[in-house]
PDB file of C-alpha atoms and ligand atoms in Angstrom:
ATOM      1  CA  MET H  24       6.607   3.052  -8.162  1.00 58.00           C
ATOM      2  CA  ASN H  25       5.250   6.364  -9.422  1.00 66.00           C
ATOM      3  CA  PRO H  26       4.623   8.612  -6.388  1.00 78.00           C
ATOM      4  CA  LYS H  27       1.994  10.551  -8.353  1.00 90.00           C
ATOM      5  CA  LYS H  28      -1.524   9.281  -7.718  1.00 96.00           C
ATOM      6  CA  ILE H  29      -4.624  10.010  -9.753  1.00 97.00           C
ATOM      7  CA  ILE H  30      -8.355   9.413  -9.571  1.00 98.00           C
ATOM      8  CA  ILE H  31      -9.815   7.169 -12.284  1.00 98.00           C
ATOM      9  CA  THR H  32     -13.565   7.100 -12.856  1.00 98.00           C
ATOM     10  CA  ILE H  33     -15.411   4.458 -14.870  1.00 98.00           C
ATOM     11  CA  ASP H  34     -19.046   5.162 -15.649  1.00 98.00           C
ATOM     12  CA  GLY H  35     -21.502   3.587 -18.022  1.00 97.00           C
ATOM     13  CA  PHE H  36     -24.552   1.472 -18.615  1.00 96.00           C
ATOM     14  CA  THR H  37     -25.583  -1.630 -16.706  1.00 95.00           C
ATOM     15  CA  SER H  38     -23.440  -4.749 -17.157  1.00 94.00           C
ATOM     16  CA  CYS H  39     -20.786  -3.200 -19.386  1.00 94.00           C
ATOM     17  CA  GLY H  40     -17.973  -4.803 -17.450  1.00 93.00           C
ATOM     18  CA  LYS H  41     -17.108  -1.650 -15.519  1.00 96.00           C
ATOM     19  CA  SER H  42     -16.251  -3.513 -12.344  1.00 95.00           C
ATOM     20  CA  THR H  43     -14.037  -6.041 -14.159  1.00 95.00           C
ATOM     21  CA  LEU H  44     -12.018  -3.253 -15.752  1.00 97.00           C
ATOM     22  CA  ALA H  45     -11.934  -1.183 -12.554  1.00 97.00           C
ATOM     23  CA  GLN H  46     -10.672  -4.132 -10.499  1.00 95.00           C
ATOM     24  CA  ASP H  47      -8.019  -5.103 -13.048  1.00 96.00           C
ATOM     25  CA  LEU H  48      -6.846  -1.520 -13.317  1.00 97.00           C
ATOM     26  CA  ALA H  49      -6.688  -1.064  -9.545  1.00 95.00           C
ATOM     27  CA  ARG H  50      -4.659  -4.270  -9.203  1.00 94.00           C
ATOM     28  CA  GLU H  51      -2.160  -3.204 -11.890  1.00 96.00           C
ATOM     29  CA  LEU H  52      -1.699   0.270 -10.431  1.00 96.00           C
ATOM     30  CA  ASN H  53      -1.894  -0.851  -6.824  1.00 94.00           C
ATOM     31  CA  TYR H  54      -4.869   1.462  -6.318  1.00 95.00           C
ATOM     32  CA  LEU H  55      -8.000   1.131  -4.206  1.00 94.00           C
ATOM     33  CA  TYR H  56     -11.076  -0.096  -6.097  1.00 95.00           C
ATOM     34  CA  ILE H  57     -14.498   1.112  -5.019  1.00 96.00           C
ATOM     35  CA  ASP H  58     -17.725  -0.249  -6.499  1.00 97.00           C
ATOM     36  CA  SER H  59     -20.150   2.635  -5.907  1.00 98.00           C
ATOM     37  CA  GLY H  60     -23.047   0.521  -7.217  1.00 98.00           C
ATOM     38  CA  ALA H  61     -22.524  -1.858  -4.291  1.00 98.00           C
ATOM     39  CA  MET H  62     -23.349   1.026  -1.947  1.00 98.00           C
ATOM     40  CA  TYR H  63     -26.692   1.687  -3.659  1.00 98.00           C
ATOM     41  CA  ARG H  64     -27.398  -2.036  -3.699  1.00 98.00           C
ATOM     42  CA  ALA H  65     -26.608  -2.379   0.044  1.00 98.00           C
ATOM     43  CA  ILE H  66     -28.862   0.574   0.885  1.00 98.00           C
ATOM     44  CA  THR H  67     -31.636  -1.028  -1.199  1.00 98.00           C
ATOM     45  CA  LEU H  68     -31.150  -4.312   0.646  1.00 98.00           C
ATOM     46  CA  TYR H  69     -31.498  -2.495   3.983  1.00 98.00           C
ATOM     47  CA  PHE H  70     -34.678  -0.738   2.803  1.00 98.00           C
ATOM     48  CA  LEU H  71     -36.213  -3.996   1.562  1.00 98.00           C
ATOM     49  CA  ARG H  72     -35.351  -5.944   4.690  1.00 98.00           C
ATOM     50  CA  ASN H  73     -36.675  -3.226   6.982  1.00 98.00           C
ATOM     51  CA  HIS H  74     -39.739  -2.354   4.886  1.00 98.00           C
ATOM     52  CA  ILE H  75     -38.648   1.244   4.433  1.00 98.00           C
ATOM     53  CA  ASP H  76     -40.840   3.184   2.001  1.00 98.00           C
ATOM     54  CA  TRP H  77     -38.252   5.131  -0.025  1.00 98.00           C
ATOM     55  CA  THR H  78     -40.907   7.455  -1.435  1.00 98.00           C
ATOM     56  CA  LYS H  79     -41.284   8.964   2.087  1.00 98.00           C
ATOM     57  CA  SER H  80     -38.494  11.390   2.872  1.00 97.00           C
ATOM     58  CA  GLY H  81     -38.837  11.108   6.658  1.00 97.00           C
ATOM     59  CA  ALA H  82     -38.540   7.329   6.566  1.00 98.00           C
ATOM     60  CA  VAL H  83     -35.477   7.541   4.304  1.00 98.00           C
ATOM     61  CA  LYS H  84     -33.782  10.118   6.526  1.00 98.00           C
ATOM     62  CA  THR H  85     -34.250   7.988   9.651  1.00 98.00           C
ATOM     63  CA  ALA H  86     -33.192   4.794   7.889  1.00 98.00           C
ATOM     64  CA  LEU H  87     -29.986   6.326   6.513  1.00 98.00           C
ATOM     65  CA  LYS H  88     -28.947   7.226  10.082  1.00 98.00           C
ATOM     66  CA  ASN H  89     -28.960   3.500  10.846  1.00 98.00           C
ATOM     67  CA  ILE H  90     -26.865   2.437   7.877  1.00 98.00           C
ATOM     68  CA  GLU H  91     -23.133   1.968   8.070  1.00 98.00           C
ATOM     69  CA  LEU H  92     -21.287   0.878   4.933  1.00 98.00           C
ATOM     70  CA  GLU H  93     -17.719  -0.329   4.808  1.00 97.00           C
ATOM     71  CA  PHE H  94     -15.477  -1.936   2.197  1.00 96.00           C
ATOM     72  CA  THR H  95     -12.983  -4.596   3.291  1.00 94.00           C
ATOM     73  CA  PHE H  96     -10.392  -6.231   1.071  1.00 90.00           C
ATOM     74  CA  ASN H  97     -10.774 -10.022   0.880  1.00 90.00           C
ATOM     75  CA  PRO H  98      -7.354 -11.522   0.073  1.00 87.00           C
ATOM     76  CA  GLU H  99      -8.987 -14.787  -1.094  1.00 87.00           C
ATOM     77  CA  THR H 100     -11.181 -13.226  -3.777  1.00 82.00           C
ATOM     78  CA  ARG H 101      -8.724 -10.316  -4.175  1.00 80.00           C
ATOM     79  CA  ARG H 102     -11.557  -7.828  -4.195  1.00 83.00           C
ATOM     80  CA  SER H 103     -13.028  -5.412  -1.728  1.00 89.00           C
ATOM     81  CA  GLU H 104     -16.351  -6.547  -0.371  1.00 96.00           C
ATOM     82  CA  ILE H 105     -19.109  -4.431   1.082  1.00 97.00           C
ATOM     83  CA  PHE H 106     -20.341  -4.700   4.648  1.00 98.00           C
ATOM     84  CA  LEU H 107     -23.727  -3.390   5.746  1.00 98.00           C
ATOM     85  CA  ASN H 108     -23.784  -2.722   9.491  1.00 98.00           C
ATOM     86  CA  GLY H 109     -20.998  -5.272   9.971  1.00 98.00           C
ATOM     87  CA  GLU H 110     -22.506  -8.003   7.729  1.00 98.00           C
ATOM     88  CA  ASN H 111     -20.813  -9.044   4.485  1.00 97.00           C
ATOM     89  CA  VAL H 112     -23.531  -8.478   1.859  1.00 98.00           C
ATOM     90  CA  GLU H 113     -21.295  -8.588  -1.234  1.00 96.00           C
ATOM     91  CA  TYR H 114     -23.121 -11.614  -2.676  1.00 95.00           C
ATOM     92  CA  VAL H 115     -26.712 -11.103  -1.557  1.00 97.00           C
ATOM     93  CA  ILE H 116     -26.846  -7.596  -3.085  1.00 98.00           C
ATOM     94  CA  ARG H 117     -26.365  -9.170  -6.548  1.00 96.00           C
ATOM     95  CA  ASP H 118     -29.771 -10.926  -6.376  1.00 95.00           C
ATOM     96  CA  LEU H 119     -32.546  -9.933  -8.770  1.00 94.00           C
ATOM     97  CA  VAL H 120     -34.783  -8.766  -5.883  1.00 96.00           C
ATOM     98  CA  VAL H 121     -32.242  -6.043  -5.158  1.00 98.00           C
ATOM     99  CA  ALA H 122     -31.531  -5.334  -8.849  1.00 96.00           C
ATOM    100  CA  GLU H 123     -35.252  -4.792  -9.413  1.00 97.00           C
ATOM    101  CA  LYS H 124     -35.439  -1.934  -6.912  1.00 98.00           C
ATOM    102  CA  VAL H 125     -31.953  -0.428  -6.821  1.00 98.00           C
ATOM    103  CA  SER H 126     -32.506   2.145  -9.567  1.00 97.00           C
ATOM    104  CA  GLU H 127     -35.603   3.512  -7.812  1.00 98.00           C
ATOM    105  CA  VAL H 128     -33.679   3.810  -4.545  1.00 98.00           C
ATOM    106  CA  ALA H 129     -30.644   5.344  -6.279  1.00 98.00           C
ATOM    107  CA  ALA H 130     -32.880   8.057  -7.744  1.00 98.00           C
ATOM    108  CA  VAL H 131     -33.734   9.370  -4.246  1.00 98.00           C
ATOM    109  CA  LYS H 132     -31.824  12.580  -3.553  1.00 98.00           C
ATOM    110  CA  ALA H 133     -31.115  11.894   0.145  1.00 98.00           C
ATOM    111  CA  VAL H 134     -29.744   8.458  -0.734  1.00 98.00           C
ATOM    112  CA  ARG H 135     -27.354   9.976  -3.275  1.00 98.00           C
ATOM    113  CA  THR H 136     -26.207  12.713  -0.879  1.00 98.00           C
ATOM    114  CA  PHE H 137     -25.448  10.022   1.705  1.00 98.00           C
ATOM    115  CA  ALA H 138     -23.500   7.805  -0.737  1.00 98.00           C
ATOM    116  CA  VAL H 139     -21.651  10.602  -2.556  1.00 98.00           C
ATOM    117  CA  ALA H 140     -20.312  12.085   0.714  1.00 98.00           C
ATOM    118  CA  GLN H 141     -18.702   8.727   1.561  1.00 98.00           C
ATOM    119  CA  GLN H 142     -17.385   8.240  -1.975  1.00 98.00           C
ATOM    120  CA  ARG H 143     -15.660  11.634  -1.911  1.00 98.00           C
ATOM    121  CA  LYS H 144     -14.065  10.814   1.442  1.00 97.00           C
ATOM    122  CA  MET H 145     -12.639   7.596  -0.031  1.00 95.00           C
ATOM    123  CA  GLY H 146     -11.075   9.565  -2.872  1.00 95.00           C
ATOM    124  CA  LYS H 147      -9.327  12.110  -0.642  1.00 94.00           C
ATOM    125  CA  GLN H 148      -5.931  10.392  -0.898  1.00 91.00           C
ATOM    126  CA  LYS H 149      -6.343   9.740  -4.654  1.00 95.00           C
ATOM    127  CA  GLY H 150      -4.934   6.402  -5.899  1.00 96.00           C
ATOM    128  CA  ILE H 151      -8.468   5.161  -6.473  1.00 97.00           C
ATOM    129  CA  VAL H 152     -10.526   3.601  -9.272  1.00 97.00           C
ATOM    130  CA  MET H 153     -14.280   4.034  -8.754  1.00 98.00           C
ATOM    131  CA  ASP H 154     -17.020   2.792 -11.042  1.00 98.00           C
ATOM    132  CA  GLY H 155     -20.655   3.795 -11.243  1.00 98.00           C
ATOM    133  CA  ARG H 156     -22.975   6.156 -13.097  1.00 98.00           C
ATOM    134  CA  ASP H 157     -22.093   9.675 -11.905  1.00 98.00           C
ATOM    135  CA  ILE H 158     -18.524   9.282 -10.724  1.00 98.00           C
ATOM    136  CA  GLY H 159     -16.925  11.396 -13.467  1.00 98.00           C
ATOM    137  CA  THR H 160     -19.788  13.911 -13.657  1.00 98.00           C
ATOM    138  CA  VAL H 161     -20.725  14.494 -10.007  1.00 98.00           C
ATOM    139  CA  VAL H 162     -18.564  12.651  -7.490  1.00 98.00           C
ATOM    140  CA  PHE H 163     -15.136  13.506  -8.923  1.00 98.00           C
ATOM    141  CA  PRO H 164     -15.667  16.096 -11.678  1.00 98.00           C
ATOM    142  CA  LYS H 165     -11.940  16.900 -11.539  1.00 98.00           C
ATOM    143  CA  ALA H 166     -10.718  13.304 -11.866  1.00 98.00           C
ATOM    144  CA  GLU H 167      -7.586  13.001 -13.982  1.00 98.00           C
ATOM    145  CA  LEU H 168      -8.879  10.068 -16.050  1.00 98.00           C
ATOM    146  CA  LYS H 169     -12.519   9.401 -16.913  1.00 98.00           C
ATOM    147  CA  ILE H 170     -13.669   6.397 -18.908  1.00 98.00           C
ATOM    148  CA  PHE H 171     -17.221   5.915 -20.139  1.00 98.00           C
ATOM    149  CA  MET H 172     -18.025   2.300 -21.036  1.00 97.00           C
ATOM    150  CA  THR H 173     -20.613   1.069 -23.483  1.00 96.00           C
ATOM    151  CA  ALA H 174     -21.360  -2.264 -25.142  1.00 96.00           C
ATOM    152  CA  ASP H 175     -24.030  -3.737 -27.346  1.00 96.00           C
ATOM    153  CA  ILE H 176     -27.225  -4.481 -25.374  1.00 95.00           C
ATOM    154  CA  MET H 177     -27.305  -8.210 -26.162  1.00 95.00           C
ATOM    155  CA  VAL H 178     -23.639  -8.599 -25.244  1.00 95.00           C
ATOM    156  CA  ARG H 179     -24.397  -6.950 -21.910  1.00 96.00           C
ATOM    157  CA  VAL H 180     -27.494  -9.069 -21.262  1.00 97.00           C
ATOM    158  CA  GLU H 181     -25.658 -12.294 -22.039  1.00 96.00           C
ATOM    159  CA  ARG H 182     -22.762 -11.377 -19.757  1.00 94.00           C
ATOM    160  CA  ARG H 183     -25.098 -10.574 -16.868  1.00 94.00           C
ATOM    161  CA  PHE H 184     -27.242 -13.655 -17.506  1.00 96.00           C
ATOM    162  CA  LYS H 185     -24.175 -15.900 -17.253  1.00 96.00           C
ATOM    163  CA  GLU H 186     -23.203 -14.340 -13.923  1.00 93.00           C
ATOM    164  CA  MET H 187     -26.691 -14.555 -12.453  1.00 94.00           C
ATOM    165  CA  PHE H 188     -27.429 -18.034 -13.821  1.00 95.00           C
ATOM    166  CA  ALA H 189     -24.349 -19.402 -12.037  1.00 94.00           C
ATOM    167  CA  ARG H 190     -25.978 -18.405  -8.743  1.00 92.00           C
ATOM    168  CA  ASN H 191     -29.618 -18.976  -9.629  1.00 93.00           C
ATOM    169  CA  PRO H 192     -30.383 -21.543 -12.362  1.00 95.00           C
ATOM    170  CA  ASN H 193     -34.072 -20.539 -12.318  1.00 96.00           C
ATOM    171  CA  ILE H 194     -33.365 -17.136 -13.773  1.00 96.00           C
ATOM    172  CA  THR H 195     -34.285 -16.510 -17.418  1.00 96.00           C
ATOM    173  CA  ILE H 196     -32.554 -14.360 -20.016  1.00 97.00           C
ATOM    174  CA  GLU H 197     -35.817 -12.421 -20.496  1.00 97.00           C
ATOM    175  CA  GLU H 198     -35.851 -11.427 -16.816  1.00 96.00           C
ATOM    176  CA  VAL H 199     -32.254 -10.272 -16.999  1.00 96.00           C
ATOM    177  CA  LYS H 200     -32.859  -8.302 -20.211  1.00 97.00           C
ATOM    178  CA  ALA H 201     -35.920  -6.585 -18.727  1.00 97.00           C
ATOM    179  CA  ASN H 202     -33.924  -5.610 -15.656  1.00 96.00           C
ATOM    180  CA  VAL H 203     -30.962  -4.279 -17.635  1.00 96.00           C
ATOM    181  CA  GLU H 204     -33.250  -2.188 -19.854  1.00 97.00           C
ATOM    182  CA  MET H 205     -35.297  -0.882 -16.955  1.00 97.00           C
ATOM    183  CA  ARG H 206     -32.230   0.170 -14.960  1.00 96.00           C
ATOM    184  CA  ASP H 207     -30.624   1.879 -17.956  1.00 96.00           C
ATOM    185  CA  TYR H 208     -33.842   3.805 -18.534  1.00 97.00           C
ATOM    186  CA  ILE H 209     -34.309   4.925 -14.903  1.00 97.00           C
ATOM    187  CA  ASP H 210     -30.599   5.694 -14.443  1.00 96.00           C
ATOM    188  CA  SER H 211     -30.500   7.913 -17.556  1.00 96.00           C
ATOM    189  CA  HIS H 212     -33.802   9.703 -16.934  1.00 97.00           C
ATOM    190  CA  ARG H 213     -33.729  10.493 -13.217  1.00 97.00           C
ATOM    191  CA  ASP H 214     -33.620  14.136 -12.057  1.00 96.00           C
ATOM    192  CA  VAL H 215     -30.664  13.767  -9.694  1.00 95.00           C
ATOM    193  CA  SER H 216     -27.296  12.920 -11.261  1.00 96.00           C
ATOM    194  CA  PRO H 217     -28.572  11.048 -14.318  1.00 96.00           C
ATOM    195  CA  LEU H 218     -26.203   8.754 -16.180  1.00 96.00           C
ATOM    196  CA  ARG H 219     -24.331  10.930 -18.684  1.00 96.00           C
ATOM    197  CA  MET H 220     -20.936  10.780 -20.293  1.00 97.00           C
ATOM    198  CA  ALA H 221     -18.755  13.578 -18.881  1.00 98.00           C
ATOM    199  CA  SER H 222     -17.584  15.951 -21.619  1.00 97.00           C
ATOM    200  CA  ASP H 223     -13.951  15.073 -20.855  1.00 98.00           C
ATOM    201  CA  ALA H 224     -14.475  11.293 -20.638  1.00 98.00           C
ATOM    202  CA  ILE H 225     -13.027   8.786 -23.095  1.00 98.00           C
ATOM    203  CA  GLU H 226     -15.542   6.350 -24.525  1.00 98.00           C
ATOM    204  CA  LEU H 227     -14.737   2.650 -24.505  1.00 97.00           C
ATOM    205  CA  ASP H 228     -17.021   0.253 -26.365  1.00 96.00           C
ATOM    206  CA  ASN H 229     -15.948  -3.220 -25.283  1.00 95.00           C
ATOM    207  CA  SER H 230     -18.516  -5.267 -27.257  1.00 95.00           C
ATOM    208  CA  ASN H 231     -15.708  -6.969 -29.151  1.00 94.00           C
ATOM    209  CA  MET H 232     -12.859  -6.622 -26.696  1.00 95.00           C
ATOM    210  CA  THR H 233     -11.358  -9.152 -24.335  1.00 94.00           C
ATOM    211  CA  LYS H 234     -10.704  -8.423 -20.674  1.00 95.00           C
ATOM    212  CA  GLU H 235      -7.004  -8.078 -21.545  1.00 97.00           C
ATOM    213  CA  ASP H 236      -7.674  -5.666 -24.448  1.00 96.00           C
ATOM    214  CA  GLN H 237      -9.751  -3.325 -22.312  1.00 97.00           C
ATOM    215  CA  LEU H 238      -7.191  -3.386 -19.515  1.00 98.00           C
ATOM    216  CA  GLN H 239      -4.392  -2.518 -21.936  1.00 98.00           C
ATOM    217  CA  PHE H 240      -6.455   0.336 -23.386  1.00 97.00           C
ATOM    218  CA  ALA H 241      -7.138   1.812 -19.935  1.00 98.00           C
ATOM    219  CA  LEU H 242      -3.600   1.214 -18.638  1.00 98.00           C
ATOM    220  CA  ASP H 243      -2.121   3.109 -21.571  1.00 97.00           C
ATOM    221  CA  LEU H 244      -4.389   6.058 -20.769  1.00 98.00           C
ATOM    222  CA  ALA H 245      -3.576   5.928 -17.061  1.00 98.00           C
ATOM    223  CA  ARG H 246       0.180   5.755 -17.644  1.00 96.00           C
ATOM    224  CA  LYS H 247      -0.016   8.739 -19.981  1.00 96.00           C
ATOM    225  CA  LYS H 248      -1.776  10.719 -17.236  1.00 96.00           C
ATOM    226  CA  LEU H 249       0.785   9.582 -14.670  1.00 95.00           C
ATOM    227  CA  ARG H 250       3.645  10.763 -16.882  1.00 92.00           C
ATOM    228  CA  ALA H 251       2.006  14.133 -17.596  1.00 87.00           C
TER     229      ALA H 251
HETATM  230  O1  LIG R  19     -25.350  -4.047 -12.584  1.00 53.03           O
HETATM  231  P1  LIG R  19     -24.220  -3.094 -12.661  1.00 53.03           P
HETATM  232  O2  LIG R  19     -22.939  -3.672 -12.130  1.00 53.03           O
HETATM  233  O3  LIG R  19     -24.027  -2.472 -13.982  1.00 53.03           O
HETATM  234  O4  LIG R  19     -24.690  -1.925 -11.702  1.00 53.03           O
HETATM  235  P2  LIG R  19     -24.099  -1.454 -10.320  1.00 53.03           P
HETATM  236  O5  LIG R  19     -22.852  -0.695 -10.567  1.00 53.03           O
HETATM  237  O6  LIG R  19     -24.066  -2.578  -9.356  1.00 53.03           O
HETATM  238  O7  LIG R  19     -25.197  -0.380  -9.852  1.00 53.03           O
HETATM  239  C1  LIG R  19     -26.491  -0.772  -9.470  1.00 53.03           C
HETATM  240  C2  LIG R  19     -27.419   0.424  -9.581  1.00 53.03           C
HETATM  241  O8  LIG R  19     -26.993   1.432  -8.663  1.00 53.03           O
HETATM  242  C3  LIG R  19     -27.471   1.118 -10.938  1.00 53.03           C
HETATM  243  O9  LIG R  19     -28.395   0.544 -11.826  1.00 53.03           O
HETATM  244  C4  LIG R  19     -27.863   2.533 -10.538  1.00 53.03           C
HETATM  245  O10 LIG R  19     -29.252   2.653 -10.375  1.00 53.03           O
HETATM  246  C5  LIG R  19     -27.217   2.718  -9.179  1.00 53.03           C
HETATM  247  N1  LIG R  19     -25.960   3.472  -9.214  1.00 53.03           N
HETATM  248  C6  LIG R  19     -26.033   4.851  -9.249  1.00 53.03           C
HETATM  249  O11 LIG R  19     -27.109   5.408  -9.336  1.00 53.03           O
HETATM  250  N2  LIG R  19     -24.906   5.589  -9.161  1.00 53.03           N
HETATM  251  C7  LIG R  19     -23.711   5.001  -9.082  1.00 53.03           C
HETATM  252  N3  LIG R  19     -22.623   5.772  -8.967  1.00 53.03           N
HETATM  253  C8  LIG R  19     -23.609   3.610  -9.085  1.00 53.03           C
HETATM  254  C9  LIG R  19     -24.754   2.856  -9.174  1.00 53.03           C
END
């Protein structure tokens, strides 16, 4: 095995398949996979459950002191799952109620400072694939390999609808589309760390690619960096 370890960042719009690629890549390289979006979703879940008004900085500051986030690898699902104060919330954070508020919460500066500090700690040893919105621009600006994913809007909506429908047959494609569009808009227009492609990132449009194609594309890039 190559003793050299790098940091790989995967950023991009909502429902582009970032986490699928990041997980596959981490498995192939034997790297740690971190879903930074899960952290923002878990914080949102905490705020919703505890009726925290995230527009009030004092309330946010106090609430963040009571939040502990941890990722644990589940050998059954072969993915790392997020724990909020000791509770596995990996599945509940995917609900529409959380998706409807997460972009507002993720735009709060104190929330980002809290999450980014933990993300940087996780990348200290390198050997990590992290996906999100600002990973290549803000969290790891010196990462060796940065990928920026895009895909056609309807392809993204249909992918997300399939995932959400499997868990909630009452959900409609219109609801999913509205959520995807709203999150993309807020994520790209916020003041703090807006979604942008890093100048040294490689763009990957996977509208017409299979899971295997995108993995091969990213693996070739990673192996080139590992040889360099
Ligand atoms: O739905 P999708 O998997 O594309 O999104 P996610 O990665 O679960 O992220 C959920 C939300 O968290 C995003 O819409 C952003 O508002 C926020 N986020 C962020 O601001 N910065 C990150 N590094 C990751 C996610």
